[in-house]
């Protein structure tokens, strides 16, 4: 793979993860209003973790396709 292809893969994975994270965060906030604390907390934590991974991929700070030592 060339360097440009790897960057496109990172952006694609980042955008997919971003949409999943937004879905989790929105549903977690909706469930919080319905007084379902355990489900909402778990969805909010999962959404936050997925959002942080997505931001790392989109900014290029983390590259899973790099050759590590």
PDB file of C-alpha atoms in Angstrom, residues 1-66:
ATOM      1  CA  UNK A   1       0.000   0.000   0.000  1.00  0.00           C
ATOM      2  CA  UNK A   2       1.122   3.508  -0.729  1.00  0.00           C
ATOM      3  CA  UNK A   3       1.082   6.258   1.863  1.00  0.00           C
ATOM      4  CA  UNK A   4      -1.975   7.948   0.319  1.00  0.00           C
ATOM      5  CA  UNK A   5      -3.997   4.751   0.462  1.00  0.00           C
ATOM      6  CA  UNK A   6      -3.214   4.305   4.156  1.00  0.00           C
ATOM      7  CA  UNK A   7      -4.345   7.852   4.935  1.00  0.00           C
ATOM      8  CA  UNK A   8      -7.624   7.244   3.115  1.00  0.00           C
ATOM      9  CA  UNK A   9      -8.169   4.054   5.106  1.00  0.00           C
ATOM     10  CA  UNK A  10      -7.570   5.936   8.360  1.00  0.00           C
ATOM     11  CA  UNK A  11     -10.005   8.669   7.360  1.00  0.00           C
ATOM     12  CA  UNK A  12     -12.616   6.095   6.318  1.00  0.00           C
ATOM     13  CA  UNK A  13     -12.338   4.154   9.553  1.00  0.00           C
ATOM     14  CA  UNK A  14     -12.338   7.422  11.507  1.00  0.00           C
ATOM     15  CA  UNK A  15     -15.549   8.606   9.847  1.00  0.00           C
ATOM     16  CA  UNK A  16     -17.277   5.282  10.431  1.00  0.00           C
ATOM     17  CA  UNK A  17     -16.250   5.332  14.095  1.00  0.00           C
ATOM     18  CA  UNK A  18     -17.366   8.959  14.382  1.00  0.00           C
ATOM     19  CA  UNK A  19     -20.867   8.091  13.197  1.00  0.00           C
ATOM     20  CA  UNK A  20     -21.063   5.118  15.588  1.00  0.00           C
ATOM     21  CA  UNK A  21     -19.841   7.289  18.473  1.00  0.00           C
ATOM     22  CA  UNK A  22     -22.434   9.961  17.739  1.00  0.00           C
ATOM     23  CA  UNK A  23     -25.148   7.289  17.640  1.00  0.00           C
ATOM     24  CA  UNK A  24     -24.022   5.948  21.031  1.00  0.00           C
ATOM     25  CA  UNK A  25     -23.787   9.410  22.583  1.00  0.00           C
ATOM     26  CA  UNK A  26     -27.199  10.535  21.338  1.00  0.00           C
ATOM     27  CA  UNK A  27     -28.897   7.325  22.456  1.00  0.00           C
ATOM     28  CA  UNK A  28     -27.111   7.537  25.820  1.00  0.00           C
ATOM     29  CA  UNK A  29     -28.382  11.067  26.380  1.00  0.00           C
ATOM     30  CA  UNK A  30     -31.886  10.008  25.336  1.00  0.00           C
ATOM     31  CA  UNK A  31     -31.858   7.090  27.790  1.00  0.00           C
ATOM     32  CA  UNK A  32     -30.574   9.370  30.554  1.00  0.00           C
ATOM     33  CA  UNK A  33     -33.761  11.433  30.225  1.00  0.00           C
ATOM     34  CA  UNK A  34     -35.797   8.209  30.494  1.00  0.00           C
ATOM     35  CA  UNK A  35     -34.146   7.455  33.881  1.00  0.00           C
ATOM     36  CA  UNK A  36     -32.252   4.371  32.709  1.00  0.00           C
ATOM     37  CA  UNK A  37     -28.925   5.246  34.311  1.00  0.00           C
ATOM     38  CA  UNK A  38     -26.992   1.989  33.812  1.00  0.00           C
ATOM     39  CA  UNK A  39     -27.700   1.759  30.085  1.00  0.00           C
ATOM     40  CA  UNK A  40     -27.126   5.449  29.519  1.00  0.00           C
ATOM     41  CA  UNK A  41     -23.835   5.487  31.422  1.00  0.00           C
ATOM     42  CA  UNK A  42     -22.503   2.508  29.502  1.00  0.00           C
ATOM     43  CA  UNK A  43     -23.526   4.021  26.159  1.00  0.00           C
ATOM     44  CA  UNK A  44     -21.991   7.374  27.064  1.00  0.00           C
ATOM     45  CA  UNK A  45     -18.707   5.760  28.131  1.00  0.00           C
ATOM     46  CA  UNK A  46     -18.575   3.612  24.989  1.00  0.00           C
ATOM     47  CA  UNK A  47     -19.403   6.617  22.813  1.00  0.00           C
ATOM     48  CA  UNK A  48     -16.676   8.690  24.436  1.00  0.00           C
ATOM     49  CA  UNK A  49     -14.062   5.961  23.935  1.00  0.00           C
ATOM     50  CA  UNK A  50     -15.064   5.420  20.311  1.00  0.00           C
ATOM     51  CA  UNK A  51     -15.062   9.182  19.706  1.00  0.00           C
ATOM     52  CA  UNK A  52     -11.536   9.510  21.087  1.00  0.00           C
ATOM     53  CA  UNK A  53     -10.311   6.633  18.886  1.00  0.00           C
ATOM     54  CA  UNK A  54     -11.979   8.250  15.887  1.00  0.00           C
ATOM     55  CA  UNK A  55     -10.306  11.585  16.578  1.00  0.00           C
ATOM     56  CA  UNK A  56      -6.912   9.894  16.888  1.00  0.00           C
ATOM     57  CA  UNK A  57      -7.400   8.269  13.481  1.00  0.00           C
ATOM     58  CA  UNK A  58      -8.722  11.417  11.796  1.00  0.00           C
ATOM     59  CA  UNK A  59      -5.922  13.638  13.070  1.00  0.00           C
ATOM     60  CA  UNK A  60      -3.257  11.100  12.182  1.00  0.00           C
ATOM     61  CA  UNK A  61      -1.849  10.789  15.685  1.00  0.00           C
ATOM     62  CA  UNK A  62      -2.437   7.044  15.556  1.00  0.00           C
ATOM     63  CA  UNK A  63      -1.688   5.020  12.447  1.00  0.00           C
ATOM     64  CA  UNK A  64      -2.566   1.328  12.734  1.00  0.00           C
ATOM     65  CA  UNK A  65      -0.925   0.591   9.386  1.00  0.00           C
ATOM     66  CA  UNK A  66       2.516   1.980  10.303  1.00  0.00           C
TER      67      UNK A  66
END
